PDB file of C-alpha atoms in Angstrom:
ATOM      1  CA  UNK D   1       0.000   0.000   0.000  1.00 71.00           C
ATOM      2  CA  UNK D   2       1.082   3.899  -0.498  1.00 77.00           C
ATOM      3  CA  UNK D   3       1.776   6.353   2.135  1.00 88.00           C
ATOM      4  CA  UNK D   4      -0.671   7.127   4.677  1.00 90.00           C
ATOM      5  CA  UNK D   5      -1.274  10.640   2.937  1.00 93.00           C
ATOM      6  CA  UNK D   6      -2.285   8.449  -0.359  1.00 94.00           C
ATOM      7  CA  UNK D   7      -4.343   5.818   1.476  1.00 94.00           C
ATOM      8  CA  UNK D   8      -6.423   9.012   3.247  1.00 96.00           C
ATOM      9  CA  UNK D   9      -6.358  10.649  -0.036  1.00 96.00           C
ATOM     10  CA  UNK D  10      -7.906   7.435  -1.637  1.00 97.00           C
ATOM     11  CA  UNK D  11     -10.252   6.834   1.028  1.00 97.00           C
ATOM     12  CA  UNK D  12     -11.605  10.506   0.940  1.00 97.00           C
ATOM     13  CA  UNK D  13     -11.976   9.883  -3.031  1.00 97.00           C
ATOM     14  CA  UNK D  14     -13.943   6.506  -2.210  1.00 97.00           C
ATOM     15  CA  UNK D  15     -16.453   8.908  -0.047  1.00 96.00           C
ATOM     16  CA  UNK D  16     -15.266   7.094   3.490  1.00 97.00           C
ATOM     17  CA  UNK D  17     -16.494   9.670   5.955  1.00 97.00           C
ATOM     18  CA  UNK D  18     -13.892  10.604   8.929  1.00 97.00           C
ATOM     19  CA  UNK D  19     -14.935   8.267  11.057  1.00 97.00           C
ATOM     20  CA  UNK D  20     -14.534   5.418   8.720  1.00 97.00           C
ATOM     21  CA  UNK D  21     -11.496   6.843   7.851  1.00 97.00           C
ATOM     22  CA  UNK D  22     -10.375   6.693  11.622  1.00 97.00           C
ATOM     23  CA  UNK D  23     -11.356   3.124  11.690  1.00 97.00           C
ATOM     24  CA  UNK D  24      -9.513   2.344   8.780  1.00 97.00           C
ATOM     25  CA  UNK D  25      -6.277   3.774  10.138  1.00 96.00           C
ATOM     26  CA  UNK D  26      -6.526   1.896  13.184  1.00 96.00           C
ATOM     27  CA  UNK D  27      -6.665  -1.213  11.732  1.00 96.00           C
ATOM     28  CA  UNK D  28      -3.775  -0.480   8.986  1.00 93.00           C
ATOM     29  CA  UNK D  29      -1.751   0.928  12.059  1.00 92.00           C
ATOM     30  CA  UNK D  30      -2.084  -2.032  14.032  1.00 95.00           C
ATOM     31  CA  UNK D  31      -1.938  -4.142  10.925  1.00 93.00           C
ATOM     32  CA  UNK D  32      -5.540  -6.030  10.932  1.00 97.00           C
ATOM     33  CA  UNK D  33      -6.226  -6.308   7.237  1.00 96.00           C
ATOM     34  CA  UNK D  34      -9.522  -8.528   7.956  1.00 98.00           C
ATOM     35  CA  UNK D  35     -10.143  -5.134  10.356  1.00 98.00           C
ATOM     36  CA  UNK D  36      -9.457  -3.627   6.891  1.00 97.00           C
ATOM     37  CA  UNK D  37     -11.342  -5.164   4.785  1.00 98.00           C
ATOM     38  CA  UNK D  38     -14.556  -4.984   7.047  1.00 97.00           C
ATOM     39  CA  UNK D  39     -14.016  -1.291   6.485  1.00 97.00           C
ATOM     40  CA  UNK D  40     -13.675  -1.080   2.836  1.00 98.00           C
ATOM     41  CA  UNK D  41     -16.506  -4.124   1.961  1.00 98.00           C
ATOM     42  CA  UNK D  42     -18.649  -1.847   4.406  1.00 97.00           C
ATOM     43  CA  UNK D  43     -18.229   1.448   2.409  1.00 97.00           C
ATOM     44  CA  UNK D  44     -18.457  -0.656  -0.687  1.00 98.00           C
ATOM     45  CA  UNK D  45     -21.888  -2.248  -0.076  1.00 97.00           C
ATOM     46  CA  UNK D  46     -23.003   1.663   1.444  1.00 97.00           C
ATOM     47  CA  UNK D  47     -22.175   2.941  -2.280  1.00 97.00           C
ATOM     48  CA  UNK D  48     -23.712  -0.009  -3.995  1.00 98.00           C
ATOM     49  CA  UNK D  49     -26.842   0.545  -2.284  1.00 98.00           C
ATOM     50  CA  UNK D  50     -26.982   4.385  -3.163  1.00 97.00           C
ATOM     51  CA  UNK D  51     -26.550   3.578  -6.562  1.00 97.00           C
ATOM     52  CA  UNK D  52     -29.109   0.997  -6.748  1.00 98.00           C
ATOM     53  CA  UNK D  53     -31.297   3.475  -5.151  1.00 98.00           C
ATOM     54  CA  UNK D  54     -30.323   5.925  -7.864  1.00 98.00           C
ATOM     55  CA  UNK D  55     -31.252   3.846 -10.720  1.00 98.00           C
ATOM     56  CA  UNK D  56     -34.494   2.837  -9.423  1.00 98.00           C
ATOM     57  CA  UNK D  57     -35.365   7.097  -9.241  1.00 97.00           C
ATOM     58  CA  UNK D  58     -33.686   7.379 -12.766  1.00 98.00           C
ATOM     59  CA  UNK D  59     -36.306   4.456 -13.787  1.00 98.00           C
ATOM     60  CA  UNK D  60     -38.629   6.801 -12.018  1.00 97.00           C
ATOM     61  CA  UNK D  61     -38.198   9.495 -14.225  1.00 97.00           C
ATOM     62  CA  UNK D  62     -37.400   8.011 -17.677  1.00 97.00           C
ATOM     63  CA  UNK D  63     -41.276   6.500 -17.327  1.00 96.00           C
ATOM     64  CA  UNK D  64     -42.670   9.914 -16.454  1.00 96.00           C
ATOM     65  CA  UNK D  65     -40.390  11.233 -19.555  1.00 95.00           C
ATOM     66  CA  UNK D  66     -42.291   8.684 -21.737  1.00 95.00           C
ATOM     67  CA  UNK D  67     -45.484   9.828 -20.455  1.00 94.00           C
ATOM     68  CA  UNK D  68     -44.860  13.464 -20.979  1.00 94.00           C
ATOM     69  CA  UNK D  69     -43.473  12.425 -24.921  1.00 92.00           C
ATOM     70  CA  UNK D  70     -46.165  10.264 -25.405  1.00 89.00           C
ATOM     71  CA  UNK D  71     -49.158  13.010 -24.380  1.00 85.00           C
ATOM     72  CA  UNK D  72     -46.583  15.416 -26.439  1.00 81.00           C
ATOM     73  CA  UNK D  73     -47.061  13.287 -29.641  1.00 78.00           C
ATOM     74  CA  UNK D  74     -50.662  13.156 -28.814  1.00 75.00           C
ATOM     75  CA  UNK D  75     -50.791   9.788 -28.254  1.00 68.00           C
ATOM     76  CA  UNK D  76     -52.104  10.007 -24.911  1.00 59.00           C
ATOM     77  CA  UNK D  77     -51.955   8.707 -21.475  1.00 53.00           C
TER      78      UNK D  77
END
C-alpha cells in the first residue's frame, strides 16, 4: 500500500467519511487487514446501495419522460 497521505487521499476519493477513515487507520496501524477489509466491503456495499437506489429514481423518471413524450405526440396517457 502507499503512504498514509495516499491511502487518506484514496479513502476521501472513495467517499469514506472521517470516522470510517479513523477506523480504517486503526486497523492499517495495528496491521488487521480482515479489520481492513470490514471497512472497505462496508463502504463498498453503502455505495452499492446508493446507486441501486439511484437507478431505481432514474427508472422513475425516464417513465414519467415517456409519459410526458407520449401526451406530447398526442398519443395520450
Amino acid at each position: 500500500m502507499g503512504s498514509r497521505e495516499s491511502v487518506i487521499q484514496n479513502l476521501e476519493d472513495a467517499g469514506c467519511e472521517a470516522g470510517t477513515i479513523r477506523d480504517f487507520l486503526k486497523w492499517f496501524e495495528q496491521g488487521r487487514k480482515e479489520k481492513q477489509l470490514e471497512v472497505l466491503e462496508y463502504q463498498r456495499e453503502y455505495l452499492l446501495d446508493r446507486v441501486h437506489k439511484d437507478e431505481r429514481r432514474i427508472s422513475c423518471l425516464d417513465y414519467l419522460i415517456y409519459q410526458v413524450q407520449e401526451k406530447q405526440d398526442g398519443k395520450g396517457v
